[in-house]
XYZ file of N, CA and C in Angstrom:
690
model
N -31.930 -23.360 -12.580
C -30.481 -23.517 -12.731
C -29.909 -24.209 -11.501
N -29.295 -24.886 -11.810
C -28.675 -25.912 -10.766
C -26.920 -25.832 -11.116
N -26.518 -24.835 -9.986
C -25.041 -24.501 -9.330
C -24.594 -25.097 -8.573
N -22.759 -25.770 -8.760
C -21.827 -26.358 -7.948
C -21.107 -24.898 -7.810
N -20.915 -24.810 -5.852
C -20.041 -23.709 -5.164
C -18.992 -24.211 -4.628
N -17.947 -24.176 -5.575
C -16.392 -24.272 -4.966
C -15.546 -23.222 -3.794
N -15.028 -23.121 -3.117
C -14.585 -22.824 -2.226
C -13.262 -23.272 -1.534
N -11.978 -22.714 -1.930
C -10.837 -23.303 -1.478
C -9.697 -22.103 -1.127
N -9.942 -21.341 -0.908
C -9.231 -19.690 -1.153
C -8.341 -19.655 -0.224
N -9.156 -19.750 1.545
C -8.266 -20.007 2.345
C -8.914 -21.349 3.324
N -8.122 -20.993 4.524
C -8.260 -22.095 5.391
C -9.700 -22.813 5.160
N -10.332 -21.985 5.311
C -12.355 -22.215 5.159
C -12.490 -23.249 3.687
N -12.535 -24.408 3.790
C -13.375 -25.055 2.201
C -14.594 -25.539 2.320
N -15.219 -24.903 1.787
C -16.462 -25.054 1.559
C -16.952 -25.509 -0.023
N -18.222 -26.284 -0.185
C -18.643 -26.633 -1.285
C -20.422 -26.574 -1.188
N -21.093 -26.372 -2.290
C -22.907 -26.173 -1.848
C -23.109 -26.380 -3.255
N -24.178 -26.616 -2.666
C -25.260 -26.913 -4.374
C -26.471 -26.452 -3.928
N -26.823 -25.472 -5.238
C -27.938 -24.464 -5.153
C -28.436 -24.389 -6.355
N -30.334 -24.035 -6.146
C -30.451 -23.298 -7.424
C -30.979 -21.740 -6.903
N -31.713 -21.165 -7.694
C -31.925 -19.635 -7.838
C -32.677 -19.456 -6.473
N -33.382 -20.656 -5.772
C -34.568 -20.115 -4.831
C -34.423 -21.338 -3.373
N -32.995 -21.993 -3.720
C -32.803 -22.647 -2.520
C -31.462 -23.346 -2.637
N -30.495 -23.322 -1.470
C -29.304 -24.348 -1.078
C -29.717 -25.597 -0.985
N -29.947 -26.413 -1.799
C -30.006 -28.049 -1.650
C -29.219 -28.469 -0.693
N -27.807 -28.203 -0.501
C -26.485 -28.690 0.398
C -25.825 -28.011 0.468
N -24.873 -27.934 1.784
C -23.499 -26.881 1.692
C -22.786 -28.156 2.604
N -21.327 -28.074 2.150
C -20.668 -28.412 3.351
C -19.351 -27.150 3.407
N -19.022 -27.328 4.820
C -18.018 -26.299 5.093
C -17.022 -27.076 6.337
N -15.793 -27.013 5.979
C -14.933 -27.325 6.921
C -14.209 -25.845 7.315
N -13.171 -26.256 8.488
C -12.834 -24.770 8.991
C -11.793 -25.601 10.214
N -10.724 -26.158 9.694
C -10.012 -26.789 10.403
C -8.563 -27.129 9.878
N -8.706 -27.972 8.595
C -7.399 -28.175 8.221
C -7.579 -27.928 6.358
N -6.346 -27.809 6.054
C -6.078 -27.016 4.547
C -5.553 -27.823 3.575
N -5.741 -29.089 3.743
C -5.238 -30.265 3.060
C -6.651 -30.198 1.750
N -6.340 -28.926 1.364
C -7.631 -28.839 0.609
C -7.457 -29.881 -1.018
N -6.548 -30.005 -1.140
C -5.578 -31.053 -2.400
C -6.999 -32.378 -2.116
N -6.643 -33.236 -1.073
C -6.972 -34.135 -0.524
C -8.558 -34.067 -0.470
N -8.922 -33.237 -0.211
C -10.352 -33.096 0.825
C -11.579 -32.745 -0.269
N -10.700 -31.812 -1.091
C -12.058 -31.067 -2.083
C -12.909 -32.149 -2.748
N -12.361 -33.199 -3.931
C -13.163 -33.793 -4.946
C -14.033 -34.452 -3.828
N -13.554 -35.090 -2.855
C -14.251 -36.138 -2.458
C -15.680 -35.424 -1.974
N -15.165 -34.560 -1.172
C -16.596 -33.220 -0.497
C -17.667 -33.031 -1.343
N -16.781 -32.265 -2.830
C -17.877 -32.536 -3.886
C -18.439 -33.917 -4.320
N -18.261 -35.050 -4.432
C -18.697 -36.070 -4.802
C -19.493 -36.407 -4.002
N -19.210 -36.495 -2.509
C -20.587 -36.377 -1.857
C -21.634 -35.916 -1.295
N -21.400 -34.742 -1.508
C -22.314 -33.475 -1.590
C -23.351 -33.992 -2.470
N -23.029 -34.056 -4.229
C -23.686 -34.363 -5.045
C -24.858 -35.733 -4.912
N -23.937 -36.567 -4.192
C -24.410 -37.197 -4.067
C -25.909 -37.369 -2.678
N -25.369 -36.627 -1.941
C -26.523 -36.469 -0.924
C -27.636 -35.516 -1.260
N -27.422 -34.797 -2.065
C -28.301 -33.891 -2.856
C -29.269 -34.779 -3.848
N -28.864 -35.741 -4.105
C -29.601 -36.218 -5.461
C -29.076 -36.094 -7.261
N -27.819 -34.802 -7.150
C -27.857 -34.346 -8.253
C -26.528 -35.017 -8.894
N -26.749 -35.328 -10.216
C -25.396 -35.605 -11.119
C -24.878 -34.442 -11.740
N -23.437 -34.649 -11.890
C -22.694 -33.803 -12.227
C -23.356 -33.167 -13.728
N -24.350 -34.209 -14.577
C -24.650 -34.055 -15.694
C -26.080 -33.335 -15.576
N -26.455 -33.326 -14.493
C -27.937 -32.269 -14.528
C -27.190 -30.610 -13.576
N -25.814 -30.354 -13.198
C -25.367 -28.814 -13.059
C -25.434 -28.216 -14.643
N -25.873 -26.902 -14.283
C -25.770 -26.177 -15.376
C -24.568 -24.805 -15.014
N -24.040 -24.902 -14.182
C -22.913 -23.439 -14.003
C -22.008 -24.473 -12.515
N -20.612 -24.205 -12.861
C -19.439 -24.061 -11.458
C -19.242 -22.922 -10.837
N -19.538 -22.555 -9.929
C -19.107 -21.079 -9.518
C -18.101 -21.327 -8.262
N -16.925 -20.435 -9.020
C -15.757 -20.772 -8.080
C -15.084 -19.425 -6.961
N -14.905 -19.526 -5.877
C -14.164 -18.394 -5.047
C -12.794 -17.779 -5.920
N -12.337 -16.731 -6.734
C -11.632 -16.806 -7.226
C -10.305 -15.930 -6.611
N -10.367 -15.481 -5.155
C -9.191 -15.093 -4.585
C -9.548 -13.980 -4.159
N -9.060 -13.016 -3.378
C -7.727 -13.193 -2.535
C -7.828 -14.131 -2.219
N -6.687 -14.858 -1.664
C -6.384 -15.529 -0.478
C -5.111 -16.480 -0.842
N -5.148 -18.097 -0.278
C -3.850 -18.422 -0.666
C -3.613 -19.073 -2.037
N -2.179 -18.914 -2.283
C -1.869 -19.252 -4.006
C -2.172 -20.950 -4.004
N -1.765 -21.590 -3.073
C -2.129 -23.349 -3.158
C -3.783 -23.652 -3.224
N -4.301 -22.825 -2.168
C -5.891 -23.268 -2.354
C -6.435 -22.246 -3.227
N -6.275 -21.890 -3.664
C -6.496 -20.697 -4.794
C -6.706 -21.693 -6.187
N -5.120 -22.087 -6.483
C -4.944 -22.898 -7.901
C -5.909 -24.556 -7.375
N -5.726 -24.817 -6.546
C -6.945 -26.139 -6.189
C -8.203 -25.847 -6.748
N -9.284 -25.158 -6.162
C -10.276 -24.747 -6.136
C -10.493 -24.305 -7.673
N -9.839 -23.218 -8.774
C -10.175 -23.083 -9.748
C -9.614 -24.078 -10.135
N -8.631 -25.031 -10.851
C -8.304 -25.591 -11.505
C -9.400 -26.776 -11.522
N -10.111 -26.987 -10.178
C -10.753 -28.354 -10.186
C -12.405 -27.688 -11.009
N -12.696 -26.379 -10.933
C -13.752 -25.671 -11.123
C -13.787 -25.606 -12.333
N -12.696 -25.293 -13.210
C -12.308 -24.991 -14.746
C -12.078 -26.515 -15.390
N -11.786 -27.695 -14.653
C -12.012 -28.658 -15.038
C -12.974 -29.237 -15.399
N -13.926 -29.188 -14.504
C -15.437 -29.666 -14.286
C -15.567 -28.930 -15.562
N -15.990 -27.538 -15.580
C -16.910 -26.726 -15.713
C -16.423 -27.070 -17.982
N -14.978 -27.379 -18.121
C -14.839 -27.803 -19.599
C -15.092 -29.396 -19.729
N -15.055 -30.145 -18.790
C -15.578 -31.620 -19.396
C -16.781 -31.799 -19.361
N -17.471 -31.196 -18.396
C -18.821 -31.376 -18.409
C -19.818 -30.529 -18.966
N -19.007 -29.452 -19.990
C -19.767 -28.231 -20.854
C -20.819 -27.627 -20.236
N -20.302 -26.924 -19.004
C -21.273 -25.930 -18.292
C -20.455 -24.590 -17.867
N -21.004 -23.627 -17.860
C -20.483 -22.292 -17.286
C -19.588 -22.253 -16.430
N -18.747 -21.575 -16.094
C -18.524 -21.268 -14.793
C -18.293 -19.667 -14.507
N -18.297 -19.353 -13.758
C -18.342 -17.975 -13.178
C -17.349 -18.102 -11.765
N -17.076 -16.790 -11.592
C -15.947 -16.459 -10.017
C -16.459 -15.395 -9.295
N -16.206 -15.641 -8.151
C -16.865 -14.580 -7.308
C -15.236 -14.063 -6.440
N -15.265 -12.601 -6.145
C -14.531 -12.266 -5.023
C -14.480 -13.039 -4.108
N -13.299 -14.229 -3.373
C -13.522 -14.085 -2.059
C -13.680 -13.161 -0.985
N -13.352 -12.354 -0.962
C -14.334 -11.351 0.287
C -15.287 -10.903 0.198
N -15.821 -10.936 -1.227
C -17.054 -10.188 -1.207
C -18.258 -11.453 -0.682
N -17.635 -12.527 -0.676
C -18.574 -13.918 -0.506
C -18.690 -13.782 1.419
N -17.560 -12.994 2.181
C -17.444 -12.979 3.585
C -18.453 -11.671 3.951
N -18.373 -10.897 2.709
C -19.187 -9.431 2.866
C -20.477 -9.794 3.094
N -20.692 -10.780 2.630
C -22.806 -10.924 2.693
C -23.164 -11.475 3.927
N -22.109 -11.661 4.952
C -22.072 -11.722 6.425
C -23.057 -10.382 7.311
N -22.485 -9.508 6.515
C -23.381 -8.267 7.214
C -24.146 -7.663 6.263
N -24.928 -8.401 5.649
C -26.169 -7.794 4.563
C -26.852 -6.688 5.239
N -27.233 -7.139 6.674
C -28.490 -6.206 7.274
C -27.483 -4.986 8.236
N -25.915 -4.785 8.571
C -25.753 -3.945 9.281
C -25.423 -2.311 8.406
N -25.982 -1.813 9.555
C -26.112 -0.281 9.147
C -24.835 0.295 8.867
N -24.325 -0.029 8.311
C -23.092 0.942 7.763
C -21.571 0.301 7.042
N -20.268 0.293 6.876
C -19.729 -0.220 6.085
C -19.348 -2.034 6.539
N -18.820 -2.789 5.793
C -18.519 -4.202 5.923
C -17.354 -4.025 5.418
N -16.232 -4.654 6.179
C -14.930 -4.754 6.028
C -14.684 -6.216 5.983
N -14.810 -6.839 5.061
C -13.896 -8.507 5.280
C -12.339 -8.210 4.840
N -11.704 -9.192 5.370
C -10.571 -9.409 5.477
C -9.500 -10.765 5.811
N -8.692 -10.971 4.621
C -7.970 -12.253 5.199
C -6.530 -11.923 6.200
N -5.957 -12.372 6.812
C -4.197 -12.439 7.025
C -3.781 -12.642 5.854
N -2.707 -11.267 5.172
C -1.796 -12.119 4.249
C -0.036 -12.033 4.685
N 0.129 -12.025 6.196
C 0.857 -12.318 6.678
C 1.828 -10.852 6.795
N 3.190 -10.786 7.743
C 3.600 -9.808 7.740
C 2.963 -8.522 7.962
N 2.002 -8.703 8.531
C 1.109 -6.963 8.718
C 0.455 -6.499 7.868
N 0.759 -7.636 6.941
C -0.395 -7.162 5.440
C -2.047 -7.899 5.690
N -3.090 -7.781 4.802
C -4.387 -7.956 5.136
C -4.477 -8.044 3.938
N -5.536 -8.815 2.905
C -6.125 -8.862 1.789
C -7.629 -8.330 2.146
N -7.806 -7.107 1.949
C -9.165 -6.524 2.368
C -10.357 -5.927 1.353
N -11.090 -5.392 1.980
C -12.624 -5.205 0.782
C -12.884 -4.442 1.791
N -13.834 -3.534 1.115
C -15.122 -2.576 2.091
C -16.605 -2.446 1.323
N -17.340 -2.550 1.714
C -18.282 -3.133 1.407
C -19.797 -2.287 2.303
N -20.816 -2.152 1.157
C -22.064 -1.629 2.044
C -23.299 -2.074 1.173
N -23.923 -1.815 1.786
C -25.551 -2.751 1.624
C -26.085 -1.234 0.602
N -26.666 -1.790 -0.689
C -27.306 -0.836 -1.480
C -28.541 -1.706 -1.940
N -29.804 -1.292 -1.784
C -31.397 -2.157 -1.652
C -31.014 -3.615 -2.112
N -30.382 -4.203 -0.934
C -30.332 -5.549 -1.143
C -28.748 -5.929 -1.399
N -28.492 -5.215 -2.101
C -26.970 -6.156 -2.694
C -26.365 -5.363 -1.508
N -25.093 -6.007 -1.685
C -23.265 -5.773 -0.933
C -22.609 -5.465 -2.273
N -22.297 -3.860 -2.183
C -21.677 -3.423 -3.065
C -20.595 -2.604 -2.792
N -19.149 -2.821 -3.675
C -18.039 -2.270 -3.130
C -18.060 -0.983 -2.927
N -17.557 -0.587 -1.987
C -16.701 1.197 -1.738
C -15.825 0.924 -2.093
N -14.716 0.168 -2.188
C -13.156 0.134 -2.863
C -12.998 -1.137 -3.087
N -12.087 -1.133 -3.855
C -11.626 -2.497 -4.790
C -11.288 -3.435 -4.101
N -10.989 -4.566 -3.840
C -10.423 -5.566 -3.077
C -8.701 -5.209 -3.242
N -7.989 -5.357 -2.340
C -6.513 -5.139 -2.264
C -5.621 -5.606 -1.096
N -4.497 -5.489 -1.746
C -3.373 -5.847 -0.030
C -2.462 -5.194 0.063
N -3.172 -4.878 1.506
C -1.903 -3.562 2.322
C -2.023 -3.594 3.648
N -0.786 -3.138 4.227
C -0.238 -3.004 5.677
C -2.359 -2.761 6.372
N -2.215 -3.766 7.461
C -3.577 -3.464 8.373
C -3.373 -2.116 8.931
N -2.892 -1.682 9.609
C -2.388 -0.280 9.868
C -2.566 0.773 9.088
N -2.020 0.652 7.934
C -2.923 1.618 6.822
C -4.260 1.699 6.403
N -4.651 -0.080 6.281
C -5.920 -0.003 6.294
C -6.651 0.929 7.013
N -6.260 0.222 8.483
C -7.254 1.299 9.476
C -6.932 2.990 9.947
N -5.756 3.373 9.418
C -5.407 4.727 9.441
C -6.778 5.600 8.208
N -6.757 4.699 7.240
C -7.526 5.253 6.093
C -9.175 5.038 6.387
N -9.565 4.090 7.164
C -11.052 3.527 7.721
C -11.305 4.492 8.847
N -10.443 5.077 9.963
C -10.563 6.273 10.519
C -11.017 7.523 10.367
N -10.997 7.569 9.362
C -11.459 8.688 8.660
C -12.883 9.111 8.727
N -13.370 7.609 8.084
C -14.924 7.696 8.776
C -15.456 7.832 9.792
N -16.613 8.672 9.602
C -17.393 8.071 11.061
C -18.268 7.169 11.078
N -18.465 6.316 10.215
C -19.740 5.444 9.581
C -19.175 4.371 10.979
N -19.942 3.484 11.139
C -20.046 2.122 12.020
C -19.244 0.996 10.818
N -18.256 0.471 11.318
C -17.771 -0.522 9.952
C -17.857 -1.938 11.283
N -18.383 -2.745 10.395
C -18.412 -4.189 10.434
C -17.398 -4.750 9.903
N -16.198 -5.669 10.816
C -15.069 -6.254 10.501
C -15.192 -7.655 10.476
N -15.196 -8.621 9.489
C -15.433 -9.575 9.210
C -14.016 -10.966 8.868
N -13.892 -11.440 9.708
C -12.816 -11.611 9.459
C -12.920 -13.652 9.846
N -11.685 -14.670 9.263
C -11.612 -16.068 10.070
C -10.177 -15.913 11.000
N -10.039 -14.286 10.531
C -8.247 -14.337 11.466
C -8.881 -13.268 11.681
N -9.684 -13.026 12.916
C -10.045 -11.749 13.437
C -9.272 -11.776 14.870
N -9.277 -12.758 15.330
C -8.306 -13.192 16.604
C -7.031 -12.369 16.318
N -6.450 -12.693 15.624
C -4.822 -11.879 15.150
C -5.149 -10.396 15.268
N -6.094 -9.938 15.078
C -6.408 -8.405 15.196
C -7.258 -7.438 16.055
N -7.886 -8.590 17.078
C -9.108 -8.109 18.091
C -8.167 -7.302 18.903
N -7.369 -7.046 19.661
C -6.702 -6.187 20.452
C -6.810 -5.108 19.951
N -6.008 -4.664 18.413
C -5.548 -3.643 17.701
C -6.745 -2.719 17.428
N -8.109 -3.745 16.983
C -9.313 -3.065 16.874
C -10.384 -2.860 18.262
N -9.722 -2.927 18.953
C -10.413 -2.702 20.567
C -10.369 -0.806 20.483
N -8.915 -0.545 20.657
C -8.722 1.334 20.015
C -9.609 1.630 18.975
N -10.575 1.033 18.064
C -10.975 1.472 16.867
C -12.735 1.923 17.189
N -12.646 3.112 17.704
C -14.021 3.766 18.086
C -14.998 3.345 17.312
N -15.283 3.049 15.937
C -15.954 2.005 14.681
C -15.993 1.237 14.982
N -15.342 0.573 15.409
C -15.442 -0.917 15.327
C -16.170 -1.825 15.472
N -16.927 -2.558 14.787
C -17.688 -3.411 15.311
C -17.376 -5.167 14.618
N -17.627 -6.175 15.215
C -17.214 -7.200 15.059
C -18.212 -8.534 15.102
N -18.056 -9.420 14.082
C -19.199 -10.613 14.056
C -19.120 -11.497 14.583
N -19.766 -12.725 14.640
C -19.802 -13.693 15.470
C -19.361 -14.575 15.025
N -18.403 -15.735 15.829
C -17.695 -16.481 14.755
C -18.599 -16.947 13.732
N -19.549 -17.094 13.495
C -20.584 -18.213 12.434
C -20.488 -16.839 10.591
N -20.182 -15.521 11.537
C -20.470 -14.187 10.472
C -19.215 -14.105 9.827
N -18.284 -14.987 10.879
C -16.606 -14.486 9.915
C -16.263 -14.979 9.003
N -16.753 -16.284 8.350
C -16.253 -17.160 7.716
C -17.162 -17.490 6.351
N -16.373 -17.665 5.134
C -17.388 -17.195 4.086
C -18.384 -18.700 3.733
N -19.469 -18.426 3.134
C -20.586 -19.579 3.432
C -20.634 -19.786 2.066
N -20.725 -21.106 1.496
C -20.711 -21.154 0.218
C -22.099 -21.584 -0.280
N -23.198 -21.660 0.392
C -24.294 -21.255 -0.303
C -24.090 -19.616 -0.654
N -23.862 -19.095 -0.306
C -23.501 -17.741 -0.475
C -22.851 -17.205 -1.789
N -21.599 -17.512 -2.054
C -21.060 -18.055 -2.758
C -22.036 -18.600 -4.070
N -22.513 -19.795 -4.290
C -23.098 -19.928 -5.511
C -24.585 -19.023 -5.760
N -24.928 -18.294 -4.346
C -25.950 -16.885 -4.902
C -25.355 -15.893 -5.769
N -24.310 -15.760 -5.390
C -23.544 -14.847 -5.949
C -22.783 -14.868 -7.269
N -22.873 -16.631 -7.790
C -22.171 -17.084 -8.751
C -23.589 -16.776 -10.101
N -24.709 -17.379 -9.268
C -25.816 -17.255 -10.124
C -26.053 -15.862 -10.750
N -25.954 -15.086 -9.939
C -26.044 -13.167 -10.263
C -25.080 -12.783 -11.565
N -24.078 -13.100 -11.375
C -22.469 -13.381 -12.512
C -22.663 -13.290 -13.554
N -22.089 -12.303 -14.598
C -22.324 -13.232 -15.678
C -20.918 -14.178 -16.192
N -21.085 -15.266 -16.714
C -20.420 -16.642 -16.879
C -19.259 -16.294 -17.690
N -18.141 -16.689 -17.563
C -16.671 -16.580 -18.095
C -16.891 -16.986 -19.922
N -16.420 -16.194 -20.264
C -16.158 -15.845 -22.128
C -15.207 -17.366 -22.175
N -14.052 -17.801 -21.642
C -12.984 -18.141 -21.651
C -12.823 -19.425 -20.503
N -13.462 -20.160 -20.602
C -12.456 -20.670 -19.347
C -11.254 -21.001 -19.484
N -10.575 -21.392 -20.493
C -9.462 -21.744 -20.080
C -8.112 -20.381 -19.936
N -8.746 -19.487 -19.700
C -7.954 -17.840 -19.623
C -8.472 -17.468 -18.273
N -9.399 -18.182 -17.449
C -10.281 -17.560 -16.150
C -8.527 -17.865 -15.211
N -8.372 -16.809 -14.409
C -6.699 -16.945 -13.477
C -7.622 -16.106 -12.385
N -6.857 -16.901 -11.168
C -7.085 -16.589 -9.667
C -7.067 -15.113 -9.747
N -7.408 -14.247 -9.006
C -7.005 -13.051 -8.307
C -5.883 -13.390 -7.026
N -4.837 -13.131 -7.595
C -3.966 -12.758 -6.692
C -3.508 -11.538 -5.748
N -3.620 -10.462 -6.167
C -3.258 -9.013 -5.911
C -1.902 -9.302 -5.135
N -1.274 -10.404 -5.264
C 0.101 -10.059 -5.065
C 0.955 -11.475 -6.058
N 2.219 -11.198 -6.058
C 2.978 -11.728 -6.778
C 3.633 -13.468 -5.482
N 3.772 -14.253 -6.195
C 4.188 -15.557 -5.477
C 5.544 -15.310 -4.888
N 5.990 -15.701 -3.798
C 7.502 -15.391 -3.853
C 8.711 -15.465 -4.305
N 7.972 -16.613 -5.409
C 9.375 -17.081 -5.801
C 9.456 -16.292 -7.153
N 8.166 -15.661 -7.662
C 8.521 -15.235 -8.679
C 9.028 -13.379 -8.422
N 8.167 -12.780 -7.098
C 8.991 -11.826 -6.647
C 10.744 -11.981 -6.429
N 11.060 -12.830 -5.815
C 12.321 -13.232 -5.772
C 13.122 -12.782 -6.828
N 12.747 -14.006 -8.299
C 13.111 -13.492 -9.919
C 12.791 -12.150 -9.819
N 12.264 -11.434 -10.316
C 12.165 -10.219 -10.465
C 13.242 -9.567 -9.533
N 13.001 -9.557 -8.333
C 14.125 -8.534 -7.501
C 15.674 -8.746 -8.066
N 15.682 -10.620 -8.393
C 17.280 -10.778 -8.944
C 17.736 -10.261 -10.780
N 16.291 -10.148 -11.290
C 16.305 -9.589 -12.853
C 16.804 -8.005 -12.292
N 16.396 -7.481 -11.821
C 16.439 -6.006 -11.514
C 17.673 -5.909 -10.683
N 18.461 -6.587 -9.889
C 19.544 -6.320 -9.472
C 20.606 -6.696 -10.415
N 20.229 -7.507 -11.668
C 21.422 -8.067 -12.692
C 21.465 -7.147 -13.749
């Protein structure tokens, strides 16, 4: 099986081509978010340095969120495109759970996490069961502070995985747990990503496959707050 790994969630875009027993290519940027601009072409020459045509992939496997609503709708829309003109699968993976396989080998929980601004965090927890990264709790977004009021609790060793770990290294300096990766561990890898797409099983629907958001856009929070005040 021969997999295209989309990647546009947040700042990080990444793209790879894999099959079941090797990454042919990855590329990964980690700089600017002009992901509109940047994605097709990445993929086109990815493919192309690989050897492979779009007409010998058999599955798209796309990052399908948390993270942001612009590179969010990029990334699937271009994934759900492909994946109906060119009559192949596609499948979605958690973005965090794609940052979780950062700490496959550490002894105790994996915490990835994005900024979703305001003191909020789009987070996951995550632990190694013979081989896989499998959730302890659902992916969600809430105050970092709560997060870690509720991660306190444990005494397990948690691995914090983060590309906005900078914004939070102080706060988790107090966090007796704490332990922290190296920049290369924070950032999600999209060979990774299409391992994880391959495992999947493939969308019933594509044209019904929708981002994971776990929160509402603002403008449509906005509506709502003004429906409910009218």
């Amino acid at each position: 099986m021969h997999v295209l790994a989309i990647d546009s969630s947040n700042l990080v875009m990444g793209v790879a081509v894999a099959t079941e027993d090797k990454v042919l290519g990855e590329l990964m940027t980690n700089s600017k978010k002009n992901h509109s601009e940047r994605l097709m072409p990445a993929i086109s020459r990815l493919l192309e340095d690989v050897g492979i045509g779009p007409e010998d992939l058999d599955r798209i496997v796309v990052a399908k969120g948390p993270g942001s609503y612009t590179g969010l709708r990029i990334g699937i829309t271009i994934a759900k495109m492909l994946a109906w003109t060119l009559k192949k699968e596609l499948a979605g993976v958690s973005s965090l759970e794609v940052v979780a396989q950062n700490g496959r080998y550490f002894n105790g929980l994996v915490a990835p996490f994005f900024d979703a601004r305001r003191g909020q965090v789009f987070a996951g927890l995550y632990q190694n069961r013979n081989g896989h990264m499998e959730p302890v709790m659902s992916d969600r977004l809430l105050l970092m502070e709560d997060w870690l009021a509720e991660l306190e609790k444990t005494a397990r060793p948690i691995l914090f995985l983060s590309n906005d770990l900078s914004k939070w290294q102080e706060r988790l300096k107090g966090f007796p747990q704490a332990h922290t990766g190296s920049p290369a561990e924070r950032v999600p890898r999209a060979g990774e990503l299409a391992r994880l797409g391959i495992e999947k099983e493939p969308e019933s629907d594509i044209h019904h496959f929708l981002p994971t958001y776990l929160r509402l856009a603002e403008a449509e929070a906005n509506w709502l707050k003004r429906q409910r005040q009218e």
